[in-house]
Amino acid sequence: MQAFQQQILPIAAGADSPHRLQSRILRRKDRLHGGHNRILGSCPVYNLPFMSATAPPIEALVVRVDARQCEVRLRGEVVPARMRGRLFEERSEDKVPVAVGDQVLLSEDGDGLAIETIQPRRNLFARRAAGEEIRRQPLAANVDQIVVVSCFGYPPFSSITTDRILVAASFHQIPAAIVLNKIDRGKKKTIDAIHRTYQQAGYPVYLTSATKEQGISELRNLLRDRTSVVYGLSGAGKSTLINLVQPGLSLKTGNVSKSLKSGRHTTTFARLYELEMGGAVVDTPGVRVFRPYGIPPHELRLHFPEWKLASEPCRFHSCTHREEPDCQIRALVEAGQLAESRYRSYQQVLQELEEIYGGTGRREPH
């Protein structure tokens, strides 16, 4: 009590009489303890035990991230938790320091729960944040796979967006699969060609139609017992597919704007949902532009797995596969043995990375 009084006694001279000051001390003490020993009691909002200054932090799983506010799963309940300001300082590279899927340590300080520490991550899926400033936008942590949802009709299939997401997944060493949705709206010849392109690149490809509920059983098996990030263009049907995989989730879905050839952002924040069959999915906001982050330009070619199958090496060990003589990758593209669409994606992403990180370095012959 003496220490408590010492902390609040210094006040302007004459502001309070000793009697009024003592009353203020007692009222302050009552507010701090809620009329009883709150350290031994529980939070009236979340029914969680309050923590003393020496109490160990509480472990929780982040299931939603939005600006500075998060939601965490704690002892079977989903409750709000704010991010400490110092996390933004310690992780200044990131637009937001916390990602869905993070295991975190919490404290309780009278204003609610706060994230104190982010536990070491098994992996992190991220992209370059929107805007001119070059920063990382964490999307999801500790996941088993990235499920890239593309579609036919509106919005039209985008090879560059699909390839950008696949490159990012490869860079972060996370397996990826592709879902081609709305196959009832595409031409069979086009669907078969795209299917073949990505199968030859080594990716599992799933064909679905949400409106006809086609391919849902196969998609359900893909997601079972795994933590999956479902990612793709706005309007591709991500949330609709998740609703079909597990009826009852009732994720918001929206119509597609034909003028923009993309959907409305019906999902406005990343959110993790547990699946009754085992596993979990991270439903993410649709994107119109996806830009990989942090990939050195000279390493980009390593993230096109089908290029490793070239029987002969290029003349230069660090060949960029553009203007160098005796480039085997370019020769295979010209011969139709490697997909031209994938090569164009590589060229575009490489140029963007070089503008950020500089050139690809000196070319050295084998």
Tab-separated table of C-alpha atoms in Angstrom:
chain	number	residue	atom	x	y	z
A	1	MET	CA	0.000	0.000	0.000
A	2	GLN	CA	2.885	2.308	0.823
A	3	ALA	CA	4.439	1.790	-2.607
A	4	PHE	CA	1.054	2.382	-4.201
A	5	GLN	CA	0.635	5.690	-2.368
A	6	GLN	CA	4.110	6.830	-3.352
A	7	GLN	CA	3.264	6.412	-7.016
A	8	ILE	CA	0.277	8.762	-6.968
A	9	LEU	CA	0.934	11.207	-4.096
A	10	PRO	CA	2.903	13.864	-6.060
A	11	ILE	CA	0.098	16.269	-7.080
A	12	ALA	CA	-0.320	19.981	-7.385
A	13	ALA	CA	-0.200	21.736	-4.012
A	14	GLY	CA	-3.622	22.408	-2.567
A	15	ALA	CA	-5.415	20.278	-5.123
A	16	ASP	CA	-6.936	17.927	-2.532
A	17	SER	CA	-7.328	17.714	1.209
A	18	PRO	CA	-5.750	14.690	2.920
A	19	HIS	CA	-9.215	13.191	3.415
A	20	ARG	CA	-10.157	13.544	-0.280
A	21	LEU	CA	-6.744	12.248	-1.302
A	22	GLN	CA	-7.196	9.141	0.828
A	23	SER	CA	-10.623	8.601	-0.757
A	24	ARG	CA	-9.080	8.836	-4.220
A	25	ILE	CA	-6.451	6.265	-3.236
A	26	LEU	CA	-9.130	3.876	-2.009
A	27	ARG	CA	-11.250	4.371	-5.143
A	28	ARG	CA	-8.198	3.804	-7.358
A	29	LYS	CA	-7.342	0.642	-5.424
A	30	ASP	CA	-10.904	-0.587	-5.821
A	31	ARG	CA	-10.795	0.031	-9.594
A	32	LEU	CA	-7.511	-1.846	-9.851
A	33	HIS	CA	-8.833	-4.856	-7.971
A	34	GLY	CA	-12.511	-4.758	-8.907
A	35	GLY	CA	-13.562	-4.998	-5.264
A	36	HIS	CA	-11.635	-8.266	-4.800
A	37	ASN	CA	-8.332	-9.864	-5.672
A	38	ARG	CA	-8.584	-9.928	-9.491
A	39	ILE	CA	-5.328	-11.868	-9.827
A	40	LEU	CA	-7.188	-14.793	-8.266
A	41	GLY	CA	-10.423	-13.955	-10.072
A	42	SER	CA	-11.355	-13.936	-13.747
A	43	CYS	CA	-11.971	-11.502	-16.579
A	44	PRO	CA	-15.706	-10.680	-16.627
A	45	VAL	CA	-15.696	-10.359	-20.426
A	46	TYR	CA	-13.760	-13.443	-21.537
A	47	ASN	CA	-13.962	-15.542	-18.348
A	48	LEU	CA	-10.192	-15.905	-18.391
A	49	PRO	CA	-7.918	-15.720	-15.338
A	50	PHE	CA	-6.172	-12.414	-14.848
A	51	MET	CA	-2.402	-12.494	-14.891
A	52	SER	CA	-0.145	-11.198	-12.174
A	53	ALA	CA	3.102	-9.447	-13.022
A	54	THR	CA	4.953	-12.741	-12.560
A	55	ALA	CA	2.371	-15.004	-14.199
A	56	PRO	CA	3.531	-16.918	-17.280
A	57	PRO	CA	2.193	-15.652	-20.627
A	58	ILE	CA	-0.743	-17.408	-22.247
A	59	GLU	CA	-0.305	-19.279	-25.524
A	60	ALA	CA	-2.854	-18.680	-28.292
A	61	LEU	CA	-3.365	-19.106	-32.045
A	62	VAL	CA	-4.022	-16.084	-34.274
A	63	VAL	CA	-7.116	-16.725	-36.402
A	64	ARG	CA	-7.749	-13.237	-37.797
A	65	VAL	CA	-5.653	-10.139	-38.503
A	66	ASP	CA	-7.065	-6.729	-39.342
A	67	ALA	CA	-4.968	-3.539	-38.939
A	68	ARG	CA	-3.849	-3.437	-35.277
A	69	GLN	CA	-6.568	-5.764	-34.022
A	70	CYS	CA	-6.421	-9.551	-34.036
A	71	GLU	CA	-8.589	-12.419	-32.951
A	72	VAL	CA	-7.010	-15.406	-31.266
A	73	ARG	CA	-8.222	-18.856	-30.316
A	74	LEU	CA	-7.654	-19.258	-26.619
A	75	ARG	CA	-8.862	-22.308	-24.689
A	76	GLY	CA	-11.501	-23.073	-27.271
A	77	GLU	CA	-12.827	-19.516	-27.521
A	78	VAL	CA	-12.133	-16.807	-30.130
A	79	VAL	CA	-11.402	-13.482	-28.418
A	80	PRO	CA	-9.917	-10.135	-29.512
A	81	ALA	CA	-6.302	-9.237	-28.802
A	82	ARG	CA	-4.363	-6.154	-29.781
A	83	MET	CA	-0.799	-6.005	-31.058
A	84	ARG	CA	1.775	-4.260	-28.901
A	85	GLY	CA	3.258	-1.186	-30.560
A	86	ARG	CA	6.784	-2.483	-30.095
A	87	LEU	CA	6.005	-5.426	-32.397
A	88	PHE	CA	5.678	-2.915	-35.238
A	89	GLU	CA	9.065	-1.454	-34.274
A	90	GLU	CA	10.796	-4.817	-33.947
A	91	ARG	CA	9.392	-6.025	-37.275
A	92	SER	CA	9.577	-2.775	-39.240
A	93	GLU	CA	10.057	-4.729	-42.485
A	94	ASP	CA	6.459	-5.925	-42.179
A	95	LYS	CA	3.366	-3.828	-42.780
A	96	VAL	CA	1.668	-5.835	-40.024
A	97	PRO	CA	3.880	-7.919	-37.720
A	98	VAL	CA	1.368	-10.682	-36.966
A	99	ALA	CA	-0.023	-13.222	-39.433
A	100	VAL	CA	-2.923	-15.633	-39.312
A	101	GLY	CA	-1.598	-18.952	-38.054
A	102	ASP	CA	0.970	-17.400	-35.724
A	103	GLN	CA	1.412	-18.971	-32.320
A	104	VAL	CA	1.659	-16.068	-29.880
A	105	LEU	CA	2.101	-15.317	-26.196
A	106	LEU	CA	-0.461	-13.019	-24.566
A	107	SER	CA	-0.629	-10.819	-21.503
A	108	GLU	CA	-3.627	-9.156	-19.830
A	109	ASP	CA	-3.158	-5.600	-18.623
A	110	GLY	CA	-6.583	-4.375	-17.616
A	111	ASP	CA	-7.416	-3.139	-21.116
A	112	GLY	CA	-7.823	-6.642	-22.468
A	113	LEU	CA	-5.470	-9.141	-24.059
A	114	ALA	CA	-2.292	-8.060	-25.836
A	115	ILE	CA	0.132	-9.999	-28.036
A	116	GLU	CA	3.573	-9.819	-26.453
A	117	THR	CA	5.595	-12.347	-28.442
A	118	ILE	CA	5.343	-14.160	-31.768
A	119	GLN	CA	6.654	-17.698	-31.468
A	120	PRO	CA	9.193	-18.943	-34.063
A	121	ARG	CA	7.459	-19.740	-37.354
A	122	ARG	CA	7.706	-22.942	-39.339
A	123	ASN	CA	7.160	-20.861	-42.483
A	124	LEU	CA	5.559	-17.613	-43.623
A	125	PHE	CA	3.629	-16.909	-46.812
A	126	ALA	CA	3.922	-13.238	-47.747
A	127	ARG	CA	3.739	-10.779	-50.616
A	128	ARG	CA	4.884	-7.263	-51.291
A	129	ALA	CA	2.561	-4.790	-49.581
A	130	ALA	CA	0.457	-2.431	-51.662
A	131	GLY	CA	1.816	1.056	-52.243
A	132	GLU	CA	5.122	2.548	-53.320
A	133	GLU	CA	7.007	1.660	-50.152
A	134	ILE	CA	8.749	-1.712	-50.414
A	135	ARG	CA	7.550	-3.678	-47.394
A	136	ARG	CA	6.455	-7.223	-46.680
A	137	GLN	CA	2.803	-8.127	-46.137
A	138	PRO	CA	2.618	-11.340	-44.081
A	139	LEU	CA	-0.397	-13.415	-45.110
A	140	ALA	CA	-0.260	-16.672	-43.159
A	141	ALA	CA	2.202	-18.573	-41.006
A	142	ASN	CA	2.797	-22.227	-40.164
A	143	VAL	CA	0.830	-23.629	-43.099
A	144	ASP	CA	1.086	-26.880	-45.050
A	145	GLN	CA	0.142	-25.725	-48.544
A	146	ILE	CA	-0.976	-22.855	-50.755
A	147	VAL	CA	-4.081	-23.533	-52.841
A	148	VAL	CA	-4.135	-21.121	-55.781
A	149	VAL	CA	-7.689	-20.628	-57.055
A	150	SER	CA	-7.996	-19.414	-60.651
A	151	CYS	CA	-11.051	-19.535	-62.862
A	152	PHE	CA	-12.582	-19.124	-66.301
A	153	GLY	CA	-15.206	-16.639	-67.427
A	154	TYR	CA	-15.158	-13.577	-65.187
A	155	PRO	CA	-12.560	-12.871	-63.996
A	156	PRO	CA	-10.639	-14.525	-66.844
A	157	PHE	CA	-7.785	-16.900	-66.136
A	158	SER	CA	-4.593	-14.949	-65.384
A	159	SER	CA	-1.358	-16.856	-65.946
A	160	ILE	CA	0.767	-13.994	-64.578
A	161	THR	CA	-1.167	-13.865	-61.282
A	162	THR	CA	-1.140	-17.642	-60.930
A	163	ASP	CA	2.592	-17.773	-61.639
A	164	ARG	CA	3.398	-14.940	-59.227
A	165	ILE	CA	1.649	-16.772	-56.386
A	166	LEU	CA	3.372	-20.052	-57.277
A	167	VAL	CA	6.759	-18.320	-57.313
A	168	ALA	CA	6.099	-16.846	-53.863
A	169	ALA	CA	5.048	-20.244	-52.507
A	170	SER	CA	8.217	-21.830	-53.885
A	171	PHE	CA	10.394	-19.052	-52.452
A	172	HIS	CA	8.858	-19.608	-49.012
A	173	GLN	CA	9.275	-23.395	-49.445
A	174	ILE	CA	5.563	-24.133	-49.158
A	175	PRO	CA	3.967	-26.761	-51.449
A	176	ALA	CA	1.315	-25.436	-53.820
A	177	ALA	CA	-1.675	-26.823	-55.697
A	178	ILE	CA	-3.880	-25.202	-58.337
A	179	VAL	CA	-7.671	-25.171	-58.478
A	180	LEU	CA	-9.197	-24.207	-61.822
A	181	ASN	CA	-12.719	-23.131	-60.897
A	182	LYS	CA	-15.757	-22.302	-63.054
A	183	ILE	CA	-14.817	-24.911	-65.654
A	184	ASP	CA	-18.443	-24.817	-66.808
A	185	ARG	CA	-17.686	-21.347	-68.204
A	186	GLY	CA	-14.492	-22.181	-70.078
A	187	LYS	CA	-13.728	-23.806	-73.407
A	188	LYS	CA	-12.510	-27.370	-73.113
A	189	LYS	CA	-9.493	-26.715	-75.346
A	190	THR	CA	-8.385	-23.804	-73.166
A	191	ILE	CA	-8.978	-25.700	-69.936
A	192	ASP	CA	-7.012	-28.712	-71.182
A	193	ALA	CA	-4.076	-26.541	-72.297
A	194	ILE	CA	-3.819	-24.737	-68.953
A	195	HIS	CA	-4.289	-28.005	-67.069
A	196	ARG	CA	-1.451	-29.569	-69.059
A	197	THR	CA	0.873	-26.571	-68.586
A	198	TYR	CA	0.787	-26.750	-64.804
A	199	GLN	CA	0.796	-30.520	-64.574
A	200	GLN	CA	3.976	-30.535	-66.660
A	201	ALA	CA	5.408	-27.964	-64.251
A	202	GLY	CA	4.828	-30.450	-61.432
A	203	TYR	CA	1.792	-28.923	-59.721
A	204	PRO	CA	-1.330	-30.862	-58.684
A	205	VAL	CA	-4.280	-29.406	-60.622
A	206	TYR	CA	-7.938	-29.717	-59.604
A	207	LEU	CA	-10.909	-28.875	-61.822
A	208	THR	CA	-14.000	-27.530	-60.070
A	209	SER	CA	-17.333	-25.909	-60.752
A	210	ALA	CA	-18.926	-24.360	-57.684
A	211	THR	CA	-22.274	-23.851	-59.425
A	212	LYS	CA	-22.448	-27.521	-60.459
A	213	GLU	CA	-20.633	-28.749	-57.346
A	214	GLN	CA	-18.132	-30.545	-59.544
A	215	GLY	CA	-14.767	-31.587	-58.141
A	216	ILE	CA	-15.728	-30.760	-54.538
A	217	SER	CA	-14.965	-34.254	-53.260
A	218	GLU	CA	-11.437	-34.065	-54.687
A	219	LEU	CA	-10.968	-30.591	-53.222
A	220	ARG	CA	-12.145	-31.829	-49.836
A	221	ASN	CA	-9.508	-34.566	-49.925
A	222	LEU	CA	-6.845	-31.984	-50.812
A	223	LEU	CA	-7.713	-29.892	-47.748
A	224	ARG	CA	-8.241	-32.725	-45.270
A	225	ASP	CA	-5.831	-32.771	-42.297
A	226	ARG	CA	-3.789	-29.863	-43.663
A	227	THR	CA	-3.613	-26.157	-42.916
A	228	SER	CA	-4.179	-24.557	-46.310
A	229	VAL	CA	-4.075	-20.969	-47.538
A	230	VAL	CA	-6.740	-20.473	-50.217
A	231	TYR	CA	-5.548	-17.624	-52.408
A	232	GLY	CA	-6.363	-16.088	-55.777
A	233	LEU	CA	-7.999	-13.313	-57.750
A	234	SER	CA	-11.077	-11.485	-56.515
A	235	GLY	CA	-14.173	-13.259	-57.792
A	236	ALA	CA	-12.463	-16.588	-58.470
A	237	GLY	CA	-14.819	-18.337	-56.053
A	238	LYS	CA	-12.572	-19.079	-53.074
A	239	SER	CA	-15.179	-18.525	-50.369
A	240	THR	CA	-17.868	-20.336	-52.368
A	241	LEU	CA	-15.651	-23.405	-52.673
A	242	ILE	CA	-14.854	-23.374	-48.959
A	243	ASN	CA	-18.578	-23.186	-48.187
A	244	LEU	CA	-19.103	-26.289	-50.326
A	245	VAL	CA	-16.235	-28.131	-48.655
A	246	GLN	CA	-17.791	-27.490	-45.256
A	247	PRO	CA	-21.445	-26.448	-45.389
A	248	GLY	CA	-22.395	-24.233	-42.488
A	249	LEU	CA	-19.428	-21.872	-42.559
A	250	SER	CA	-21.531	-19.359	-44.519
A	251	LEU	CA	-18.579	-17.308	-45.735
A	252	LYS	CA	-19.638	-14.172	-47.583
A	253	THR	CA	-19.618	-14.403	-51.362
A	254	GLY	CA	-20.149	-11.715	-53.977
A	255	ASN	CA	-21.060	-11.168	-57.586
A	256	VAL	CA	-18.475	-10.452	-60.235
A	257	SER	CA	-18.298	-7.090	-61.976
A	258	LYS	CA	-18.074	-7.663	-65.718
A	259	SER	CA	-16.769	-4.142	-66.246
A	260	LEU	CA	-13.817	-4.812	-63.939
A	261	LYS	CA	-13.738	-8.540	-64.701
A	262	SER	CA	-13.183	-9.157	-61.020
A	263	GLY	CA	-15.227	-9.660	-57.906
A	264	ARG	CA	-15.923	-7.482	-54.928
A	265	HIS	CA	-13.726	-8.026	-51.906
A	266	THR	CA	-16.344	-9.958	-49.933
A	267	THR	CA	-13.531	-11.315	-47.753
A	268	THR	CA	-11.803	-8.229	-46.343
A	269	PHE	CA	-9.354	-9.890	-43.969
A	270	ALA	CA	-7.567	-13.218	-43.633
A	271	ARG	CA	-9.399	-15.648	-41.344
A	272	LEU	CA	-8.578	-19.190	-40.274
A	273	TYR	CA	-11.411	-21.717	-40.068
A	274	GLU	CA	-11.101	-25.193	-38.615
A	275	LEU	CA	-12.527	-28.007	-40.720
A	276	GLU	CA	-14.690	-30.688	-39.145
A	277	MET	CA	-12.950	-33.345	-41.237
A	278	GLY	CA	-9.560	-32.251	-39.854
A	279	GLY	CA	-7.260	-29.456	-40.910
A	280	ALA	CA	-7.972	-25.770	-41.396
A	281	VAL	CA	-8.290	-23.240	-44.195
A	282	VAL	CA	-7.186	-19.629	-44.307
A	283	ASP	CA	-9.709	-17.690	-46.376
A	284	THR	CA	-7.980	-14.608	-47.774
A	285	PRO	CA	-9.129	-11.396	-49.463
A	286	GLY	CA	-9.041	-11.661	-53.238
A	287	VAL	CA	-6.280	-9.766	-55.003
A	288	ARG	CA	-6.125	-7.863	-58.263
A	289	VAL	CA	-2.320	-7.643	-58.276
A	290	PHE	CA	0.053	-10.009	-56.479
A	291	ARG	CA	3.730	-9.099	-56.226
A	292	PRO	CA	6.300	-11.484	-54.717
A	293	TYR	CA	8.573	-10.051	-52.049
A	294	GLY	CA	12.215	-10.605	-51.184
A	295	ILE	CA	13.276	-12.845	-54.079
A	296	PRO	CA	16.798	-12.070	-55.379
A	297	PRO	CA	16.538	-11.667	-59.173
A	298	HIS	CA	19.211	-14.280	-59.864
A	299	GLU	CA	17.187	-16.877	-57.901
A	300	LEU	CA	13.897	-16.380	-59.734
A	301	ARG	CA	14.667	-19.070	-62.324
A	302	LEU	CA	14.897	-21.636	-59.514
A	303	HIS	CA	11.192	-21.179	-58.811
A	304	PHE	CA	10.072	-22.467	-62.219
A	305	PRO	CA	10.499	-26.179	-61.417
A	306	GLU	CA	9.951	-27.489	-64.947
A	307	TRP	CA	13.033	-25.605	-66.131
A	308	LYS	CA	15.233	-27.884	-64.053
A	309	LEU	CA	14.353	-30.709	-66.441
A	310	ALA	CA	16.291	-29.186	-69.329
A	311	SER	CA	18.610	-31.914	-70.629
A	312	GLU	CA	21.429	-29.500	-71.466
A	313	PRO	CA	22.657	-26.588	-69.342
A	314	CYS	CA	22.838	-23.062	-70.678
A	315	ARG	CA	26.274	-21.784	-71.695
A	316	PHE	CA	26.319	-19.377	-68.749
A	317	HIS	CA	25.848	-20.684	-65.234
A	318	SER	CA	23.914	-17.543	-64.223
A	319	CYS	CA	21.958	-17.289	-67.474
A	320	THR	CA	18.922	-15.026	-67.134
A	321	HIS	CA	17.242	-16.820	-70.081
A	322	ARG	CA	16.771	-13.606	-72.021
A	323	GLU	CA	19.379	-12.410	-74.524
A	324	GLU	CA	22.300	-14.737	-73.697
A	325	PRO	CA	23.568	-16.997	-76.500
A	326	ASP	CA	22.992	-20.758	-76.264
A	327	CYS	CA	20.176	-20.430	-73.720
A	328	GLN	CA	18.550	-23.847	-73.438
A	329	ILE	CA	15.407	-22.570	-71.723
A	330	ARG	CA	14.684	-20.093	-74.495
A	331	ALA	CA	15.331	-22.806	-77.076
A	332	LEU	CA	12.842	-25.152	-75.373
A	333	VAL	CA	10.221	-22.391	-75.252
A	334	GLU	CA	10.706	-21.687	-78.963
A	335	ALA	CA	10.396	-25.420	-79.673
A	336	GLY	CA	7.111	-25.590	-77.751
A	337	GLN	CA	8.488	-27.908	-75.074
A	338	LEU	CA	8.114	-25.326	-72.319
A	339	ALA	CA	5.044	-23.107	-71.911
A	340	GLU	CA	5.433	-19.666	-73.440
A	341	SER	CA	2.970	-18.214	-70.910
A	342	ARG	CA	5.208	-19.284	-68.042
A	343	TYR	CA	8.240	-17.810	-69.778
A	344	ARG	CA	6.451	-14.470	-70.229
A	345	SER	CA	5.558	-14.481	-66.536
A	346	TYR	CA	9.204	-15.086	-65.691
A	347	GLN	CA	10.334	-12.159	-67.835
A	348	GLN	CA	7.831	-9.779	-66.265
A	349	VAL	CA	8.570	-10.760	-62.673
A	350	LEU	CA	12.331	-10.677	-63.304
A	351	GLN	CA	12.129	-7.135	-64.627
A	352	GLU	CA	10.165	-6.029	-61.558
A	353	LEU	CA	12.629	-7.665	-59.171
A	354	GLU	CA	15.591	-6.087	-60.956
A	355	GLU	CA	14.001	-2.654	-60.605
A	356	ILE	CA	13.795	-3.217	-56.849
A	357	TYR	CA	16.947	-5.165	-56.044
A	358	GLY	CA	19.251	-4.362	-58.961
A	359	GLY	CA	20.633	-6.540	-61.749
A	360	THR	CA	21.077	-10.290	-61.744
A	361	GLY	CA	24.851	-10.174	-61.554
A	362	ARG	CA	27.807	-11.170	-63.712
A	363	ARG	CA	27.345	-13.993	-66.233
A	364	GLU	CA	29.888	-16.780	-65.875
A	365	PRO	CA	30.284	-19.621	-68.398
A	366	HIS	CA	30.306	-23.235	-67.271
